[in-house]
Amino acid sequence: MASAKTAAALQRMRLDPDIVAERRVAATPVAAAPPMQRVPLNVVRQAHAANAATRRLVEIVGLAKLEAFTTRFYEKAFEDPKLDAFIRDHGEPHAKRFAAWIFEKLGGGNVWTAERRTRKMCPFSAHGQDFMSAHDRSSAHFAAWHSPKRDPQVWGEHFKLDDCRVWMRLHFWAARETGLFAEHPAFMDYYVRFIGHFVSVYERLAPPFARESARWSESPANVEAYLATKQMPDVVGVSPREALQQLPAAERAYTGSSASRPLWPYA
């Protein structure tokens, strides 16, 4: 049986406006938007919504480039001891699904929804309990919390701040290595804010760290130190209070999207 805290975390994820929106996939046409250099993060009633501007961003990048990016990310995640513990099966098409999700969420077409409708589910066991493989985002992360590769002491617990920070650093590093920051700066400007929005459902304290996570791989010294040990001692095991002190003062506050005067990534 899942613990009360895990059950509450799963229920919160199931009720997340973005996940609810994904379940119904609105059929309304994408609204027109004037050309602009910096695209505001488009969040409507706390859920991200594609529009003509986000569609242009993602169509310029293209699904193939996104899949190259997510493939590179999963190559890194599989080799990272903290992240790999959440990934039960390397053989599943993680990169293809993630790229399709990004493409769809930004307005490129319902490629992720189409794949999800035909996705086969299979049972698996972990620590004496039976589960089904993922069929959507909430079930995917529930399965990750219960991966048989996780330490029994933390098995079943939802993602913590250090998990999210390691994930974001490797994720944006993969984007950098595949040329997205250099070749598509407008897309990445939006995408860092996009991740800052979505990461909040996994850990409410994580959004302020998205910008730092994107900057991390700019430093060859950071990358070299990580590659030598596959560890991030400045992140793993660091308390939220200490972690916030690592950020520039201007990046520490977070309001969420429903505040009367929302801060980054919504401002």
PDB file of C-alpha atoms in Angstrom:
ATOM      1  CA  MET A   1       0.000   0.000   0.000  1.00  0.00           C
ATOM      2  CA  ALA A   2       1.209   3.506  -0.766  1.00  0.00           C
ATOM      3  CA  SER A   3       1.888   5.720   2.249  1.00  0.00           C
ATOM      4  CA  ALA A   4      -0.470   8.592   3.042  1.00  0.00           C
ATOM      5  CA  LYS A   5       2.176  11.108   1.901  1.00  0.00           C
ATOM      6  CA  THR A   6       2.714   9.275  -1.384  1.00  0.00           C
ATOM      7  CA  ALA A   7      -1.025   8.949  -1.963  1.00  0.00           C
ATOM      8  CA  ALA A   8      -1.451  12.671  -1.309  1.00  0.00           C
ATOM      9  CA  ALA A   9       1.383  13.487  -3.718  1.00  0.00           C
ATOM     10  CA  LEU A  10      -0.175  11.287  -6.421  1.00  0.00           C
ATOM     11  CA  GLN A  11      -3.598  12.881  -5.894  1.00  0.00           C
ATOM     12  CA  ARG A  12      -2.044  16.344  -6.161  1.00  0.00           C
ATOM     13  CA  MET A  13      -0.405  15.324  -9.417  1.00  0.00           C
ATOM     14  CA  ARG A  14      -3.655  13.862 -10.790  1.00  0.00           C
ATOM     15  CA  LEU A  15      -5.429  17.158 -10.023  1.00  0.00           C
ATOM     16  CA  ASP A  16      -2.671  19.330 -11.481  1.00  0.00           C
ATOM     17  CA  PRO A  17      -4.273  21.597 -14.093  1.00  0.00           C
ATOM     18  CA  ASP A  18      -1.727  20.684 -16.771  1.00  0.00           C
ATOM     19  CA  ILE A  19      -2.254  16.948 -16.292  1.00  0.00           C
ATOM     20  CA  VAL A  20      -6.043  17.426 -16.263  1.00  0.00           C
ATOM     21  CA  ALA A  21      -5.732  19.396 -19.504  1.00  0.00           C
ATOM     22  CA  GLU A  22      -3.632  16.628 -21.053  1.00  0.00           C
ATOM     23  CA  ARG A  23      -6.403  14.130 -20.329  1.00  0.00           C
ATOM     24  CA  ARG A  24      -8.996  16.024 -22.282  1.00  0.00           C
ATOM     25  CA  VAL A  25      -6.754  17.550 -25.017  1.00  0.00           C
ATOM     26  CA  ALA A  26      -8.812  20.547 -26.029  1.00  0.00           C
ATOM     27  CA  ALA A  27      -9.897  20.534 -29.678  1.00  0.00           C
ATOM     28  CA  THR A  28     -10.119  24.324 -29.975  1.00  0.00           C
ATOM     29  CA  PRO A  29      -7.934  25.890 -32.686  1.00  0.00           C
ATOM     30  CA  VAL A  30      -4.683  27.556 -31.684  1.00  0.00           C
ATOM     31  CA  ALA A  31      -5.193  31.287 -31.155  1.00  0.00           C
ATOM     32  CA  ALA A  32      -3.319  33.705 -33.378  1.00  0.00           C
ATOM     33  CA  ALA A  33      -0.533  35.758 -31.820  1.00  0.00           C
ATOM     34  CA  PRO A  34       1.534  38.610 -33.241  1.00  0.00           C
ATOM     35  CA  PRO A  35       5.222  37.979 -33.900  1.00  0.00           C
ATOM     36  CA  MET A  36       7.388  38.712 -30.871  1.00  0.00           C
ATOM     37  CA  GLN A  37      10.987  38.249 -29.850  1.00  0.00           C
ATOM     38  CA  ARG A  38      10.348  36.992 -26.320  1.00  0.00           C
ATOM     39  CA  VAL A  39       7.272  34.821 -25.982  1.00  0.00           C
ATOM     40  CA  PRO A  40       5.474  35.189 -22.621  1.00  0.00           C
ATOM     41  CA  LEU A  41       4.851  31.925 -20.819  1.00  0.00           C
ATOM     42  CA  ASN A  42       1.266  31.096 -21.726  1.00  0.00           C
ATOM     43  CA  VAL A  43      -0.492  29.738 -18.645  1.00  0.00           C
ATOM     44  CA  VAL A  44      -4.274  29.855 -18.458  1.00  0.00           C
ATOM     45  CA  ARG A  45      -6.019  28.952 -15.177  1.00  0.00           C
ATOM     46  CA  GLN A  46      -2.733  27.465 -13.902  1.00  0.00           C
ATOM     47  CA  ALA A  47      -2.302  25.147 -16.925  1.00  0.00           C
ATOM     48  CA  HIS A  48       0.115  25.744 -19.771  1.00  0.00           C
ATOM     49  CA  ALA A  49      -1.644  26.369 -23.090  1.00  0.00           C
ATOM     50  CA  ALA A  50      -0.130  26.383 -26.554  1.00  0.00           C
ATOM     51  CA  ASN A  51      -0.727  29.332 -28.824  1.00  0.00           C
ATOM     52  CA  ALA A  52       0.487  30.451 -32.229  1.00  0.00           C
ATOM     53  CA  ALA A  53       3.710  31.857 -30.782  1.00  0.00           C
ATOM     54  CA  THR A  54       4.650  28.656 -28.940  1.00  0.00           C
ATOM     55  CA  ARG A  55       3.739  26.620 -32.013  1.00  0.00           C
ATOM     56  CA  ARG A  56       6.130  28.679 -34.120  1.00  0.00           C
ATOM     57  CA  LEU A  57       8.897  28.150 -31.564  1.00  0.00           C
ATOM     58  CA  VAL A  58       8.536  24.377 -31.525  1.00  0.00           C
ATOM     59  CA  GLU A  59       7.972  23.973 -35.262  1.00  0.00           C
ATOM     60  CA  ILE A  60      11.212  25.837 -35.995  1.00  0.00           C
ATOM     61  CA  VAL A  61      13.044  23.384 -33.729  1.00  0.00           C
ATOM     62  CA  GLY A  62      11.172  20.350 -35.058  1.00  0.00           C
ATOM     63  CA  LEU A  63      10.327  16.983 -33.559  1.00  0.00           C
ATOM     64  CA  ALA A  64      13.532  15.320 -34.795  1.00  0.00           C
ATOM     65  CA  LYS A  65      15.719  17.891 -33.012  1.00  0.00           C
ATOM     66  CA  LEU A  66      13.666  17.499 -29.844  1.00  0.00           C
ATOM     67  CA  GLU A  67      14.145  13.742 -29.987  1.00  0.00           C
ATOM     68  CA  ALA A  68      17.915  14.189 -30.398  1.00  0.00           C
ATOM     69  CA  PHE A  69      17.815  16.377 -27.286  1.00  0.00           C
ATOM     70  CA  THR A  70      15.733  13.998 -25.177  1.00  0.00           C
ATOM     71  CA  THR A  71      17.838  11.029 -26.340  1.00  0.00           C
ATOM     72  CA  ARG A  72      20.962  12.806 -25.116  1.00  0.00           C
ATOM     73  CA  PHE A  73      19.195  13.589 -21.844  1.00  0.00           C
ATOM     74  CA  TYR A  74      18.255   9.966 -21.209  1.00  0.00           C
ATOM     75  CA  GLU A  75      21.785   8.850 -22.024  1.00  0.00           C
ATOM     76  CA  LYS A  76      22.910  11.094 -19.182  1.00  0.00           C
ATOM     77  CA  ALA A  77      20.080  10.056 -16.860  1.00  0.00           C
ATOM     78  CA  PHE A  78      20.830   6.346 -17.344  1.00  0.00           C
ATOM     79  CA  GLU A  79      24.411   6.989 -16.194  1.00  0.00           C
ATOM     80  CA  ASP A  80      23.486   9.154 -13.220  1.00  0.00           C
ATOM     81  CA  PRO A  81      23.071   7.051 -10.053  1.00  0.00           C
ATOM     82  CA  LYS A  82      20.429   9.340  -8.561  1.00  0.00           C
ATOM     83  CA  LEU A  83      18.220   9.623 -11.640  1.00  0.00           C
ATOM     84  CA  ASP A  84      18.694   6.098 -12.931  1.00  0.00           C
ATOM     85  CA  ALA A  85      17.216   4.686  -9.738  1.00  0.00           C
ATOM     86  CA  PHE A  86      13.867   6.108 -10.864  1.00  0.00           C
ATOM     87  CA  ILE A  87      14.034   4.479 -14.319  1.00  0.00           C
ATOM     88  CA  ARG A  88      12.945   0.858 -14.129  1.00  0.00           C
ATOM     89  CA  ASP A  89      13.424  -0.094 -17.782  1.00  0.00           C
ATOM     90  CA  HIS A  90      15.936   1.464 -20.165  1.00  0.00           C
ATOM     91  CA  GLY A  91      14.265  -0.338 -23.061  1.00  0.00           C
ATOM     92  CA  GLU A  92      11.114   1.774 -23.049  1.00  0.00           C
ATOM     93  CA  PRO A  93      11.005   4.628 -25.620  1.00  0.00           C
ATOM     94  CA  HIS A  94      11.507   7.332 -22.992  1.00  0.00           C
ATOM     95  CA  ALA A  95      13.194   9.836 -25.307  1.00  0.00           C
ATOM     96  CA  LYS A  96      10.622   9.487 -28.089  1.00  0.00           C
ATOM     97  CA  ARG A  97       7.745   9.960 -25.638  1.00  0.00           C
ATOM     98  CA  PHE A  98       9.339  12.955 -23.941  1.00  0.00           C
ATOM     99  CA  ALA A  99      10.066  14.678 -27.255  1.00  0.00           C
ATOM    100  CA  ALA A 100       6.488  14.049 -28.383  1.00  0.00           C
ATOM    101  CA  TRP A 101       5.164  15.506 -25.123  1.00  0.00           C
ATOM    102  CA  ILE A 102       7.218  18.700 -25.529  1.00  0.00           C
ATOM    103  CA  PHE A 103       6.154  19.027 -29.172  1.00  0.00           C
ATOM    104  CA  GLU A 104       2.479  18.600 -28.288  1.00  0.00           C
ATOM    105  CA  LYS A 105       2.475  20.863 -25.236  1.00  0.00           C
ATOM    106  CA  LEU A 106       3.901  23.694 -27.318  1.00  0.00           C
ATOM    107  CA  GLY A 107       1.332  23.253 -30.085  1.00  0.00           C
ATOM    108  CA  GLY A 108       3.084  21.076 -32.653  1.00  0.00           C
ATOM    109  CA  GLY A 109       0.304  18.483 -32.855  1.00  0.00           C
ATOM    110  CA  ASN A 110      -1.140  15.670 -30.764  1.00  0.00           C
ATOM    111  CA  VAL A 111       1.706  13.219 -31.326  1.00  0.00           C
ATOM    112  CA  TRP A 112       2.075  12.364 -27.634  1.00  0.00           C
ATOM    113  CA  THR A 113      -1.656  11.814 -27.149  1.00  0.00           C
ATOM    114  CA  ALA A 114      -1.790   9.571 -30.235  1.00  0.00           C
ATOM    115  CA  GLU A 115       1.066   7.405 -28.920  1.00  0.00           C
ATOM    116  CA  ARG A 116      -0.444   7.255 -25.451  1.00  0.00           C
ATOM    117  CA  ARG A 117      -3.734   5.913 -26.810  1.00  0.00           C
ATOM    118  CA  THR A 118      -1.955   2.877 -28.265  1.00  0.00           C
ATOM    119  CA  ARG A 119       0.631   2.408 -25.499  1.00  0.00           C
ATOM    120  CA  LYS A 120       0.758  -1.094 -24.065  1.00  0.00           C
ATOM    121  CA  MET A 121       0.917  -1.430 -20.300  1.00  0.00           C
ATOM    122  CA  CYS A 122       2.618  -4.260 -18.481  1.00  0.00           C
ATOM    123  CA  PRO A 123       2.760  -5.260 -14.827  1.00  0.00           C
ATOM    124  CA  PHE A 124       5.896  -5.139 -12.720  1.00  0.00           C
ATOM    125  CA  SER A 125       6.736  -5.937  -9.116  1.00  0.00           C
ATOM    126  CA  ALA A 126       8.829  -4.005  -6.627  1.00  0.00           C
ATOM    127  CA  HIS A 127       9.452  -4.760  -2.968  1.00  0.00           C
ATOM    128  CA  GLY A 128       6.639  -7.291  -2.885  1.00  0.00           C
ATOM    129  CA  GLN A 129       4.008  -5.069  -4.495  1.00  0.00           C
ATOM    130  CA  ASP A 130       2.529  -5.175  -8.001  1.00  0.00           C
ATOM    131  CA  PHE A 131       2.220  -2.179 -10.324  1.00  0.00           C
ATOM    132  CA  MET A 132       1.365  -1.357 -13.909  1.00  0.00           C
ATOM    133  CA  SER A 133       3.697   0.480 -16.274  1.00  0.00           C
ATOM    134  CA  ALA A 134       2.930   4.100 -17.133  1.00  0.00           C
ATOM    135  CA  HIS A 135       0.090   5.261 -19.372  1.00  0.00           C
ATOM    136  CA  ASP A 136       0.286   9.021 -18.708  1.00  0.00           C
ATOM    137  CA  ARG A 137       2.435  11.536 -16.833  1.00  0.00           C
ATOM    138  CA  SER A 138       1.014  10.982 -13.351  1.00  0.00           C
ATOM    139  CA  SER A 139       1.259   7.188 -13.620  1.00  0.00           C
ATOM    140  CA  ALA A 140       4.770   7.489 -15.078  1.00  0.00           C
ATOM    141  CA  HIS A 141       5.987   9.369 -12.064  1.00  0.00           C
ATOM    142  CA  PHE A 142       4.126   7.126  -9.640  1.00  0.00           C
ATOM    143  CA  ALA A 143       5.941   4.198 -11.275  1.00  0.00           C
ATOM    144  CA  ALA A 144       9.239   6.072 -10.946  1.00  0.00           C
ATOM    145  CA  TRP A 145       8.669   6.590  -7.212  1.00  0.00           C
ATOM    146  CA  HIS A 146       8.162   2.830  -6.928  1.00  0.00           C
ATOM    147  CA  SER A 147      11.009   1.732  -9.179  1.00  0.00           C
ATOM    148  CA  PRO A 148      12.546  -1.527  -7.896  1.00  0.00           C
ATOM    149  CA  LYS A 149      15.964   0.113  -8.346  1.00  0.00           C
ATOM    150  CA  ARG A 150      15.364   2.639  -5.563  1.00  0.00           C
ATOM    151  CA  ASP A 151      16.770   2.205  -2.083  1.00  0.00           C
ATOM    152  CA  PRO A 152      14.136   0.614   0.190  1.00  0.00           C
ATOM    153  CA  GLN A 153      14.497   3.521   2.631  1.00  0.00           C
ATOM    154  CA  VAL A 154      13.192   6.016   0.077  1.00  0.00           C
ATOM    155  CA  TRP A 155      11.154   3.664  -2.121  1.00  0.00           C
ATOM    156  CA  GLY A 156       7.726   5.130  -2.817  1.00  0.00           C
ATOM    157  CA  GLU A 157       8.666   8.687  -1.840  1.00  0.00           C
ATOM    158  CA  HIS A 158       7.942  11.432  -4.338  1.00  0.00           C
ATOM    159  CA  PHE A 159      10.648  13.523  -5.986  1.00  0.00           C
ATOM    160  CA  LYS A 160      12.579  15.816  -3.673  1.00  0.00           C
ATOM    161  CA  LEU A 161      14.294  19.120  -4.418  1.00  0.00           C
ATOM    162  CA  ASP A 162      17.690  17.549  -5.041  1.00  0.00           C
ATOM    163  CA  ASP A 163      16.159  15.015  -7.464  1.00  0.00           C
ATOM    164  CA  CYS A 164      14.593  17.868  -9.441  1.00  0.00           C
ATOM    165  CA  ARG A 165      17.795  19.922  -9.471  1.00  0.00           C
ATOM    166  CA  VAL A 166      19.912  17.041 -10.763  1.00  0.00           C
ATOM    167  CA  TRP A 167      17.230  16.315 -13.372  1.00  0.00           C
ATOM    168  CA  MET A 168      17.106  19.926 -14.561  1.00  0.00           C
ATOM    169  CA  ARG A 169      20.882  20.330 -14.713  1.00  0.00           C
ATOM    170  CA  LEU A 170      21.319  17.210 -16.848  1.00  0.00           C
ATOM    171  CA  HIS A 171      18.283  18.108 -18.929  1.00  0.00           C
ATOM    172  CA  PHE A 172      19.519  21.579 -19.843  1.00  0.00           C
ATOM    173  CA  TRP A 173      23.047  20.240 -20.341  1.00  0.00           C
ATOM    174  CA  ALA A 174      21.645  17.831 -22.946  1.00  0.00           C
ATOM    175  CA  ALA A 175      19.887  20.781 -24.616  1.00  0.00           C
ATOM    176  CA  ARG A 176      23.180  22.668 -24.693  1.00  0.00           C
ATOM    177  CA  GLU A 177      25.077  19.710 -26.185  1.00  0.00           C
ATOM    178  CA  THR A 178      22.525  19.262 -28.940  1.00  0.00           C
ATOM    179  CA  GLY A 179      22.804  22.932 -29.915  1.00  0.00           C
ATOM    180  CA  LEU A 180      19.458  24.203 -28.718  1.00  0.00           C
ATOM    181  CA  PHE A 181      20.825  27.117 -26.699  1.00  0.00           C
ATOM    182  CA  ALA A 182      23.098  28.227 -29.554  1.00  0.00           C
ATOM    183  CA  GLU A 183      20.789  27.535 -32.502  1.00  0.00           C
ATOM    184  CA  HIS A 184      17.375  28.251 -30.953  1.00  0.00           C
ATOM    185  CA  PRO A 185      17.799  30.835 -28.168  1.00  0.00           C
ATOM    186  CA  ALA A 186      14.177  32.017 -28.360  1.00  0.00           C
ATOM    187  CA  PHE A 187      12.954  28.469 -27.907  1.00  0.00           C
ATOM    188  CA  MET A 188      15.280  27.867 -24.958  1.00  0.00           C
ATOM    189  CA  ASP A 189      14.320  31.169 -23.331  1.00  0.00           C
ATOM    190  CA  TYR A 190      10.742  29.906 -23.362  1.00  0.00           C
ATOM    191  CA  TYR A 191      11.637  26.319 -22.545  1.00  0.00           C
ATOM    192  CA  VAL A 192      13.528  27.145 -19.339  1.00  0.00           C
ATOM    193  CA  ARG A 193      10.442  28.997 -18.119  1.00  0.00           C
ATOM    194  CA  PHE A 194       8.241  26.133 -19.343  1.00  0.00           C
ATOM    195  CA  ILE A 195      10.229  23.675 -17.195  1.00  0.00           C
ATOM    196  CA  GLY A 196      10.132  26.145 -14.307  1.00  0.00           C
ATOM    197  CA  HIS A 197       6.342  25.940 -14.501  1.00  0.00           C
ATOM    198  CA  PHE A 198       6.023  22.174 -14.903  1.00  0.00           C
ATOM    199  CA  VAL A 199       8.561  21.157 -12.259  1.00  0.00           C
ATOM    200  CA  SER A 200       6.373  22.678  -9.532  1.00  0.00           C
ATOM    201  CA  VAL A 201       3.967  19.726  -9.549  1.00  0.00           C
ATOM    202  CA  TYR A 202       6.810  17.366  -8.666  1.00  0.00           C
ATOM    203  CA  GLU A 203       8.359  19.573  -5.970  1.00  0.00           C
ATOM    204  CA  ARG A 204       6.930  22.955  -5.027  1.00  0.00           C
ATOM    205  CA  LEU A 205      10.331  24.348  -4.063  1.00  0.00           C
ATOM    206  CA  ALA A 206      11.974  23.508  -7.406  1.00  0.00           C
ATOM    207  CA  PRO A 207      10.894  26.310  -9.833  1.00  0.00           C
ATOM    208  CA  PRO A 208      13.372  28.967  -8.624  1.00  0.00           C
ATOM    209  CA  PHE A 209      16.229  26.591  -9.476  1.00  0.00           C
ATOM    210  CA  ALA A 210      15.431  26.273 -13.192  1.00  0.00           C
ATOM    211  CA  ARG A 211      17.573  29.242 -14.252  1.00  0.00           C
ATOM    212  CA  GLU A 212      20.543  28.117 -12.168  1.00  0.00           C
ATOM    213  CA  SER A 213      20.159  24.615 -13.598  1.00  0.00           C
ATOM    214  CA  ALA A 214      20.256  26.033 -17.129  1.00  0.00           C
ATOM    215  CA  ARG A 215      23.398  28.060 -16.347  1.00  0.00           C
ATOM    216  CA  TRP A 216      25.201  25.148 -14.675  1.00  0.00           C
ATOM    217  CA  SER A 217      26.412  23.526 -17.908  1.00  0.00           C
ATOM    218  CA  GLU A 218      27.811  26.802 -19.235  1.00  0.00           C
ATOM    219  CA  SER A 219      30.824  26.112 -17.008  1.00  0.00           C
ATOM    220  CA  PRO A 220      33.269  23.473 -18.286  1.00  0.00           C
ATOM    221  CA  ALA A 221      34.535  23.145 -14.708  1.00  0.00           C
ATOM    222  CA  ASN A 222      31.077  22.124 -13.478  1.00  0.00           C
ATOM    223  CA  VAL A 223      30.725  19.527 -16.218  1.00  0.00           C
ATOM    224  CA  GLU A 224      34.229  18.136 -15.696  1.00  0.00           C
ATOM    225  CA  ALA A 225      33.729  17.823 -11.930  1.00  0.00           C
ATOM    226  CA  TYR A 226      30.448  15.995 -12.481  1.00  0.00           C
ATOM    227  CA  LEU A 227      31.884  13.624 -15.076  1.00  0.00           C
ATOM    228  CA  ALA A 228      34.726  12.669 -12.726  1.00  0.00           C
ATOM    229  CA  THR A 229      32.362  11.418 -10.014  1.00  0.00           C
ATOM    230  CA  LYS A 230      28.791  11.428 -11.390  1.00  0.00           C
ATOM    231  CA  GLN A 231      27.887  13.268  -8.200  1.00  0.00           C
ATOM    232  CA  MET A 232      26.581  16.751  -7.405  1.00  0.00           C
ATOM    233  CA  PRO A 233      27.597  17.361  -3.781  1.00  0.00           C
ATOM    234  CA  ASP A 234      26.393  20.970  -3.948  1.00  0.00           C
ATOM    235  CA  VAL A 235      22.872  19.642  -4.615  1.00  0.00           C
ATOM    236  CA  VAL A 236      22.343  16.157  -3.178  1.00  0.00           C
ATOM    237  CA  GLY A 237      21.495  16.161   0.500  1.00  0.00           C
ATOM    238  CA  VAL A 238      21.523  19.968   0.714  1.00  0.00           C
ATOM    239  CA  SER A 239      18.587  21.371   2.690  1.00  0.00           C
ATOM    240  CA  PRO A 240      16.098  23.613   0.864  1.00  0.00           C
ATOM    241  CA  ARG A 241      17.163  26.573   3.022  1.00  0.00           C
ATOM    242  CA  GLU A 242      20.826  26.080   2.138  1.00  0.00           C
ATOM    243  CA  ALA A 243      19.969  25.465  -1.509  1.00  0.00           C
ATOM    244  CA  LEU A 244      18.092  28.754  -1.819  1.00  0.00           C
ATOM    245  CA  GLN A 245      21.139  30.595  -0.493  1.00  0.00           C
ATOM    246  CA  GLN A 246      23.066  29.299  -3.520  1.00  0.00           C
ATOM    247  CA  LEU A 247      20.799  31.307  -5.835  1.00  0.00           C
ATOM    248  CA  PRO A 248      21.075  35.011  -6.650  1.00  0.00           C
ATOM    249  CA  ALA A 249      18.748  36.906  -4.319  1.00  0.00           C
ATOM    250  CA  ALA A 250      16.587  37.964  -7.265  1.00  0.00           C
ATOM    251  CA  GLU A 251      15.849  34.322  -8.157  1.00  0.00           C
ATOM    252  CA  ARG A 252      14.798  32.952  -4.756  1.00  0.00           C
ATOM    253  CA  ALA A 253      11.132  33.963  -4.669  1.00  0.00           C
ATOM    254  CA  TYR A 254       8.341  31.995  -6.339  1.00  0.00           C
ATOM    255  CA  THR A 255       4.649  32.867  -6.405  1.00  0.00           C
ATOM    256  CA  GLY A 256       3.031  30.316  -8.699  1.00  0.00           C
ATOM    257  CA  SER A 257       0.901  31.334 -11.661  1.00  0.00           C
ATOM    258  CA  SER A 258      -2.263  32.278  -9.755  1.00  0.00           C
ATOM    259  CA  ALA A 259      -0.748  35.123  -7.715  1.00  0.00           C
ATOM    260  CA  SER A 260      -2.113  38.613  -8.324  1.00  0.00           C
ATOM    261  CA  ARG A 261       1.429  39.729  -9.186  1.00  0.00           C
ATOM    262  CA  PRO A 262       3.191  36.568 -10.328  1.00  0.00           C
ATOM    263  CA  LEU A 263       6.959  36.405 -10.486  1.00  0.00           C
ATOM    264  CA  TRP A 264       9.230  34.410 -12.820  1.00  0.00           C
ATOM    265  CA  PRO A 265       8.577  32.260 -14.830  1.00  0.00           C
ATOM    266  CA  TYR A 266       5.205  33.968 -15.320  1.00  0.00           C
ATOM    267  CA  ALA A 267       6.352  37.604 -15.323  1.00  0.00           C
TER     268      ALA A 267
END
